[in-house]
Amino acid sequence: MRSYLFYFLVILTFMSSIHCVAQEPQDVPTDNYGMVKTNIRVAYDYTHASISDHFNARVSYEFLKNQKFTLTANINYNSLQADFSNDELPTGYDPQQMNMNKTHLYGQIGVSASFRSNIFGRPFMAFGTLSADMGDRRFQRVSGIAMGMFMLRANRDTQFGIGPLVLINSTSKVPAFIVFMYRHRFNDNLAVNLYGGMFGLDYTPTKSDLITIGGDIDVRSFYFRPNHIDLPERCRYTNTNFRPGVKYKRRLATNFYGEIQGGVILKMSSRVTGISGTKRYFDVPMPARPFIQVAFNYAL
């Protein structure tokens, strides 16, 4: 599975904003906070493995909006602890000498745009984002996505849409594929969500509490200079996982939310590639393991 699964995290925010239009406001957002004016998120998660402590801080600000168009600036910062053993890498590769075992700092600065309209009497949304990756104390690459979503059904209780997604990368080919979203609310307390292959069953016992049972796709990556004759000057490690589990979200104050999530991490891919991610040099084993994550969000 390619590392571009990272963009599904961006797609979640885009798709979720669609059903916000069709539903009444709720005290606890079920939509990952959607495309709000300002969204500040701070999260920490831990798992006992070669990739353990992870801290993430993300800020997005919508600085232009009208009835059909929005423009949002985004900043994303990460700190990731890596501690691989020699046995996890192929013969001839030493993670310590290759600068893999340390605390890696990396982030992104970018801009996102969305467009809303109607086609044949049905809602249509287009979305695009362009970002610059920073890591290992330098600029690494430019990447982005462009996608559209045609809503085949959009009412208060049910939203279903499908559309194309194209990935744009400064140094790689441009892949394209189809994504979809589906949400159905059975009643005021129970709803099901399917976003690009991810699943969630939402239960809202009160207006201030939300419990989700399901799974999501999580991608961790960092850049490093291996100083190895068989590898390029700059490399990228990417770990893509599927995380089934349970999430509890609570409204702590006006526009302020707390989350705790726990479950199991199941590896989809774990590899070292070049900067673009198109050429794979070797895979790294990553056993199934439990995780816990705590996050706080300010959404206005």
XYZ file of C-alpha atoms in Angstrom, residues 5-272:
268
model
C -2.731 6.911 2.159
C -1.689 9.872 4.300
C -4.030 11.944 2.207
C -7.043 9.992 3.418
C -6.671 11.978 6.623
C -7.160 15.136 4.602
C -10.029 13.548 2.693
C -11.830 12.818 5.956
C -12.023 16.515 6.740
C -13.261 17.295 3.225
C -15.898 14.572 3.105
C -17.154 15.284 6.591
C -17.893 18.886 5.692
C -20.394 17.597 3.124
C -22.725 16.028 5.652
C -22.414 19.079 7.902
C -24.444 20.956 5.293
C -27.214 18.368 5.405
C -27.497 18.061 9.190
C -28.431 20.267 12.085
C -25.536 21.491 14.271
C -24.519 19.184 17.123
C -22.712 19.996 20.369
C -20.213 17.199 19.751
C -19.096 17.173 16.092
C -19.142 13.731 14.474
C -17.300 15.103 11.449
C -13.713 15.530 12.671
C -14.600 19.227 13.114
C -15.184 19.756 9.384
C -14.081 22.921 7.614
C -14.459 25.374 10.466
C -13.032 28.896 10.628
C -10.232 27.918 12.998
C -9.152 24.454 14.100
C -6.299 23.875 16.552
C -5.452 20.274 17.438
C -2.818 18.886 19.806
C -2.419 15.106 20.135
C -0.071 12.577 21.719
C -0.077 8.820 21.267
C 2.084 5.979 22.472
C 2.677 2.398 21.452
C 5.344 -0.048 22.576
C 7.220 -0.577 19.298
C 10.087 0.736 17.162
C 7.930 3.782 16.391
C 6.637 4.864 19.776
C 6.034 8.389 21.069
C 4.293 10.676 18.592
C 3.325 14.314 19.179
C 1.276 16.239 16.643
C 0.127 19.872 16.536
C -2.032 21.150 13.696
C -3.511 24.569 12.966
C -5.850 25.477 10.112
C -7.366 28.905 9.456
C -10.003 29.714 6.864
C -9.072 33.170 5.597
C -11.395 33.388 2.583
C -14.987 32.199 2.245
C -18.094 32.896 0.208
C -21.152 30.848 -0.741
C -19.203 28.569 -3.091
C -15.499 28.912 -2.337
C -13.194 28.611 0.687
C -9.432 29.021 1.104
C -7.643 27.660 4.186
C -4.040 27.855 5.409
C -2.605 24.805 7.232
C 0.406 24.130 9.454
C 1.213 20.626 10.693
C 4.062 19.780 13.132
C 5.193 16.314 14.282
C 7.705 14.807 16.672
C 8.318 11.075 16.298
C 10.577 8.741 18.279
C 12.239 5.894 16.336
C 14.244 3.067 17.903
C 14.833 0.236 15.423
C 17.001 -2.781 16.224
C 19.581 -4.194 13.832
C 17.462 -7.341 13.459
C 14.558 -5.350 12.001
C 16.620 -4.089 9.061
C 18.191 -6.191 6.276
C 21.790 -7.298 6.575
C 24.200 -4.429 5.993
C 21.892 -1.698 7.318
C 22.549 -0.232 10.783
C 19.714 2.060 11.975
C 22.026 3.930 14.337
C 24.652 4.703 11.703
C 21.918 5.595 9.200
C 20.475 8.293 11.518
C 17.153 6.469 11.848
C 17.202 6.047 15.644
C 16.438 9.431 17.143
C 13.623 11.936 17.641
C 12.543 13.103 14.201
C 10.934 16.508 13.686
C 8.948 17.101 10.528
C 6.004 19.121 9.310
C 4.006 20.656 6.491
C 2.934 24.138 5.439
C 0.177 24.389 2.882
C -3.043 25.814 1.567
C -6.399 24.135 0.831
C -9.297 25.227 -1.358
C -12.859 23.930 -1.697
C -15.666 24.646 -4.128
C -19.382 23.871 -3.738
C -21.994 23.811 -6.475
C -24.845 21.738 -7.967
C -24.720 19.423 -10.988
C -27.976 18.036 -12.383
C -29.687 19.147 -9.204
C -27.223 17.241 -6.992
C -24.578 18.729 -4.644
C -21.025 18.690 -5.974
C -17.812 19.577 -4.134
C -14.268 19.966 -5.388
C -11.254 20.095 -3.117
C -7.531 20.686 -3.549
C -4.527 21.096 -1.295
C -0.869 21.915 -1.888
C 1.789 21.558 0.794
C 5.537 21.716 1.331
C 7.170 18.971 3.427
C 9.906 19.971 5.869
C 12.111 17.408 7.612
C 15.681 16.669 8.652
C 16.275 20.449 8.916
C 15.471 21.194 5.297
C 12.784 21.361 2.627
C 12.036 17.902 1.184
C 9.260 17.993 -1.422
C 5.997 19.545 -2.636
C 2.870 17.417 -2.787
C -0.865 17.862 -3.130
C -4.231 16.398 -4.059
C -7.187 17.368 -6.229
C -10.538 15.659 -5.952
C -14.240 15.970 -6.626
C -17.256 14.498 -4.867
C -20.661 14.100 -6.511
C -23.412 13.510 -3.963
C -25.849 10.879 -5.188
C -27.882 11.335 -2.043
C -27.801 14.182 0.483
C -30.527 14.726 3.056
C -30.736 15.075 6.819
C -30.222 11.380 7.543
C -28.288 9.935 4.603
C -25.365 11.206 2.521
C -23.660 9.171 -0.191
C -21.069 10.459 -2.660
C -18.417 9.239 -5.071
C -15.714 10.930 -7.112
C -12.129 10.938 -8.465
C -8.948 11.797 -6.572
C -5.627 12.725 -8.183
C -2.340 12.963 -6.287
C 0.235 15.559 -7.257
C 3.860 15.131 -6.245
C 6.919 17.149 -7.217
C 9.015 14.079 -8.091
C 6.669 11.137 -8.670
C 3.996 9.924 -11.050
C 0.424 11.212 -10.672
C -1.813 8.371 -9.485
C -5.589 8.650 -9.624
C -8.334 6.571 -8.061
C -11.951 6.674 -6.892
C -13.021 7.614 -3.354
C -16.421 7.513 -1.718
C -18.235 8.540 1.427
C -21.371 7.227 3.087
C -23.109 8.362 6.243
C -26.469 7.270 7.593
C -28.122 8.386 10.803
C -30.484 5.764 12.210
C -31.786 8.076 14.932
C -30.624 11.012 17.063
C -28.108 8.793 18.875
C -26.758 6.310 16.324
C -25.055 6.798 12.947
C -22.683 4.897 10.653
C -19.823 6.437 8.632
C -17.757 5.079 5.739
C -15.029 7.369 4.419
C -12.601 6.081 1.793
C -12.514 2.601 3.274
C -12.594 3.664 6.941
C -15.506 2.705 9.151
C -17.100 4.146 12.261
C -20.258 3.519 14.259
C -21.122 6.696 16.223
C -23.172 6.643 19.418
C -24.093 9.925 21.135
C -25.529 9.173 24.600
C -25.702 12.922 25.347
C -25.156 16.132 23.405
C -21.718 16.450 25.008
C -20.478 12.884 24.501
C -19.637 10.777 21.463
C -18.431 7.158 21.338
C -17.103 5.756 18.051
C -16.340 2.092 17.356
C -14.464 1.487 14.116
C -11.095 1.974 12.506
C -8.942 4.518 10.731
C -5.797 4.675 8.622
C -2.763 6.235 10.282
C 0.450 7.204 8.478
C 3.761 8.126 10.135
C 6.824 9.196 8.189
C 10.137 10.959 8.598
C 13.075 12.008 6.429
C 16.697 11.084 7.084
C 20.154 11.026 5.470
C 21.417 7.415 5.630
C 25.030 7.944 4.499
C 24.885 4.504 2.920
C 26.392 3.543 -0.423
C 23.307 1.570 -1.509
C 20.828 4.353 -0.660
C 20.245 7.862 -2.026
C 21.458 10.924 -0.161
C 18.009 11.523 1.329
C 15.462 8.853 2.263
C 11.977 8.636 3.699
C 10.609 6.080 6.139
C 6.827 5.584 5.998
C 4.719 3.440 8.316
C 1.077 2.974 7.237
C -1.317 1.239 9.639
C -4.948 0.334 10.092
C -6.134 1.073 13.637
C -9.367 -0.619 14.814
C -10.507 0.562 18.206
C -12.757 2.810 20.292
C -12.750 6.606 20.532
C -14.456 8.738 23.169
C -14.971 12.436 22.506
C -16.366 14.972 24.986
C -17.241 18.638 24.752
C -15.263 20.192 27.630
C -16.195 23.839 27.011
C -17.499 26.071 24.237
C -15.615 25.098 21.042
C -13.187 22.943 23.073
C -13.151 19.129 22.871
C -11.164 16.307 24.419
C -10.593 12.853 22.898
C -9.162 9.547 24.018
C -8.706 6.649 21.618
C -7.392 3.132 22.107
C -7.086 0.011 20.025
C -4.708 -2.141 18.021
C -2.250 -1.090 15.309
C -2.129 -3.434 12.297
C 0.632 -2.824 9.751
C -0.301 -2.146 6.149
C 3.207 -1.140 5.043
C 6.512 -0.161 6.666
C 9.259 0.797 4.265
C 12.242 2.943 3.382
